[in-house]
Amino acid sequence: MSPMTPLDLATQRRRYLLPLLVIALVGCLGGCDSKPDDASLPSPSSSTTEARTAPAQPEGGAPQTIPLLPESGNLDAGTYRVLVKGYSAPFEITVPAGWSTDDGDGVAKDDPNHPDEWGVYVGWWPADYVPTDACAWEGALVKVDPSLKSFVDALTAQTSTASTPPVKVKVGDYSGLEFDHFVKGGVDITGCDRDKFCIHSEFSNECSRWYSSAAERETYRVVDLNGKRAVSWVVQFHESINPELTREARAVFDSIMFGPGN
């Protein structure tokens, strides 16, 4: 199998256009236990409501112009504005040096200790379909309505994967829910459709977000934008990620701030 490259995750959502192309993805190191206490990815306490507030504007000056996130390429350290189709409000995200994007659907950074594997990723493309079983997902992608509850209920009820209990969070003026998502211990990926766990998709006939190994783990944040949900997630691809990179990825994820919308 070929090593994972920084294009692999971003191109998941485009592969439905190439049904004859088979792309092999590398298995990550180690396995994923179903116990939340074993996670390396930082996550909120089950009893804590986290508040995130917008940064203050400079005193005595005009508001700063925030550039749009490029569609692809390496990113300069700074804050970017992101417009997502279907979201009723734009958001801002802040990245340190060394991050990149492809298609504008997320931002990523490699782990220098593992040059042949991707390190961390923060994504936000549409998630309109959720299979009831992440392992047996072909022909079983179920449409979920635009509400926050519909997506959270579908993902946390998904079999072959497991979730930590969702906790309430606050993202600026908007409320939401946050939880970790991971593969259940003992589930063998080689028995799954196309050797992958399908988590959700923007398409009815093809998966656009999947795990290529049982070691992947995510934290999801689902925000209610005036009755319509906005979904973002931070991914850790394998368990041996540098802890400093994991904390950096969480800080990028936490920097997402939604602005006024319709």
JSON list of N, CA, C and O in Angstrom, two decimals, residues 5 7 23 38 52 58 85 115-116 129 173 214 238 251 254:
[
{"chain": "A", "resi": 5, "resn": "THR", "atom": "N", "xyz": [-0.64, 10.71, 1.70]},
{"chain": "A", "resi": 5, "resn": "THR", "atom": "CA", "xyz": [-0.10, 12.01, 1.36]},
{"chain": "A", "resi": 5, "resn": "THR", "atom": "C", "xyz": [-1.07, 13.08, 1.79]},
{"chain": "A", "resi": 5, "resn": "THR", "atom": "O", "xyz": [-2.25, 12.80, 2.05]},
{"chain": "A", "resi": 7, "resn": "LEU", "atom": "N", "xyz": [-2.83, 15.00, 0.22]},
{"chain": "A", "resi": 7, "resn": "LEU", "atom": "CA", "xyz": [-4.00, 15.15, -0.63]},
{"chain": "A", "resi": 7, "resn": "LEU", "atom": "C", "xyz": [-5.06, 14.10, -0.34]},
{"chain": "A", "resi": 7, "resn": "LEU", "atom": "O", "xyz": [-6.21, 14.24, -0.77]},
{"chain": "A", "resi": 23, "resn": "ILE", "atom": "N", "xyz": [-7.75, 3.81, -4.98]},
{"chain": "A", "resi": 23, "resn": "ILE", "atom": "CA", "xyz": [-6.64, 4.47, -4.31]},
{"chain": "A", "resi": 23, "resn": "ILE", "atom": "C", "xyz": [-6.36, 3.75, -3.00]},
{"chain": "A", "resi": 23, "resn": "ILE", "atom": "O", "xyz": [-7.23, 3.67, -2.14]},
{"chain": "A", "resi": 38, "resn": "ASP", "atom": "N", "xyz": [-8.35, 6.39, 26.70]},
{"chain": "A", "resi": 38, "resn": "ASP", "atom": "CA", "xyz": [-7.12, 6.08, 26.00]},
{"chain": "A", "resi": 38, "resn": "ASP", "atom": "C", "xyz": [-6.82, 7.08, 24.88]},
{"chain": "A", "resi": 38, "resn": "ASP", "atom": "O", "xyz": [-5.83, 6.95, 24.19]},
{"chain": "A", "resi": 52, "resn": "ARG", "atom": "N", "xyz": [-16.35, 30.30, 23.77]},
{"chain": "A", "resi": 52, "resn": "ARG", "atom": "CA", "xyz": [-15.37, 30.85, 22.84]},
{"chain": "A", "resi": 52, "resn": "ARG", "atom": "C", "xyz": [-15.89, 32.20, 22.38]},
{"chain": "A", "resi": 52, "resn": "ARG", "atom": "O", "xyz": [-17.01, 32.30, 21.91]},
{"chain": "A", "resi": 58, "resn": "PRO", "atom": "N", "xyz": [-8.76, 46.12, 17.12]},
{"chain": "A", "resi": 58, "resn": "PRO", "atom": "CA", "xyz": [-7.79, 47.08, 17.66]},
{"chain": "A", "resi": 58, "resn": "PRO", "atom": "C", "xyz": [-8.48, 48.38, 18.07]},
{"chain": "A", "resi": 58, "resn": "PRO", "atom": "O", "xyz": [-9.39, 48.85, 17.41]},
{"chain": "A", "resi": 85, "resn": "LYS", "atom": "N", "xyz": [-20.43, 26.38, 1.52]},
{"chain": "A", "resi": 85, "resn": "LYS", "atom": "CA", "xyz": [-21.73, 26.23, 0.89]},
{"chain": "A", "resi": 85, "resn": "LYS", "atom": "C", "xyz": [-22.70, 25.54, 1.83]},
{"chain": "A", "resi": 85, "resn": "LYS", "atom": "O", "xyz": [-22.40, 24.51, 2.42]},
{"chain": "A", "resi": 115, "resn": "PRO", "atom": "N", "xyz": [7.33, 11.31, 8.41]},
{"chain": "A", "resi": 115, "resn": "PRO", "atom": "CA", "xyz": [7.25, 12.00, 7.12]},
{"chain": "A", "resi": 115, "resn": "PRO", "atom": "C", "xyz": [6.43, 11.28, 6.07]},
{"chain": "A", "resi": 115, "resn": "PRO", "atom": "O", "xyz": [5.97, 11.91, 5.11]},
{"chain": "A", "resi": 116, "resn": "ASP", "atom": "N", "xyz": [6.20, 10.00, 6.22]},
{"chain": "A", "resi": 116, "resn": "ASP", "atom": "CA", "xyz": [5.43, 9.25, 5.23]},
{"chain": "A", "resi": 116, "resn": "ASP", "atom": "C", "xyz": [3.95, 9.14, 5.57]},
{"chain": "A", "resi": 116, "resn": "ASP", "atom": "O", "xyz": [3.19, 8.49, 4.86]},
{"chain": "A", "resi": 129, "resn": "TYR", "atom": "N", "xyz": [-25.16, 12.85, 4.81]},
{"chain": "A", "resi": 129, "resn": "TYR", "atom": "CA", "xyz": [-25.56, 11.44, 4.88]},
{"chain": "A", "resi": 129, "resn": "TYR", "atom": "C", "xyz": [-24.68, 10.72, 5.91]},
{"chain": "A", "resi": 129, "resn": "TYR", "atom": "O", "xyz": [-23.47, 10.95, 5.96]},
{"chain": "A", "resi": 173, "resn": "ASP", "atom": "N", "xyz": [-21.65, 33.49, 19.52]},
{"chain": "A", "resi": 173, "resn": "ASP", "atom": "CA", "xyz": [-23.07, 33.62, 19.87]},
{"chain": "A", "resi": 173, "resn": "ASP", "atom": "C", "xyz": [-23.86, 32.36, 19.60]},
{"chain": "A", "resi": 173, "resn": "ASP", "atom": "O", "xyz": [-25.08, 32.33, 19.80]},
{"chain": "A", "resi": 214, "resn": "ALA", "atom": "N", "xyz": [-8.20, 1.68, 11.88]},
{"chain": "A", "resi": 214, "resn": "ALA", "atom": "CA", "xyz": [-8.91, 1.76, 13.16]},
{"chain": "A", "resi": 214, "resn": "ALA", "atom": "C", "xyz": [-8.23, 2.71, 14.13]},
{"chain": "A", "resi": 214, "resn": "ALA", "atom": "O", "xyz": [-8.76, 2.99, 15.21]},
{"chain": "A", "resi": 238, "resn": "HIS", "atom": "N", "xyz": [-2.99, 8.80, 13.66]},
{"chain": "A", "resi": 238, "resn": "HIS", "atom": "CA", "xyz": [-2.42, 7.64, 14.33]},
{"chain": "A", "resi": 238, "resn": "HIS", "atom": "C", "xyz": [-2.00, 8.05, 15.74]},
{"chain": "A", "resi": 238, "resn": "HIS", "atom": "O", "xyz": [-1.90, 9.23, 16.06]},
{"chain": "A", "resi": 251, "resn": "ALA", "atom": "N", "xyz": [-5.84, 23.72, 19.09]},
{"chain": "A", "resi": 251, "resn": "ALA", "atom": "CA", "xyz": [-5.92, 25.18, 19.15]},
{"chain": "A", "resi": 251, "resn": "ALA", "atom": "C", "xyz": [-6.47, 25.74, 17.84]},
{"chain": "A", "resi": 251, "resn": "ALA", "atom": "O", "xyz": [-7.27, 26.69, 17.85]},
{"chain": "A", "resi": 254, "resn": "ASP", "atom": "N", "xyz": [-10.16, 25.00, 17.90]},
{"chain": "A", "resi": 254, "resn": "ASP", "atom": "CA", "xyz": [-10.85, 25.89, 18.83]},
{"chain": "A", "resi": 254, "resn": "ASP", "atom": "C", "xyz": [-10.89, 27.34, 18.34]},
{"chain": "A", "resi": 254, "resn": "ASP", "atom": "O", "xyz": [-11.69, 28.14, 18.85]}
]
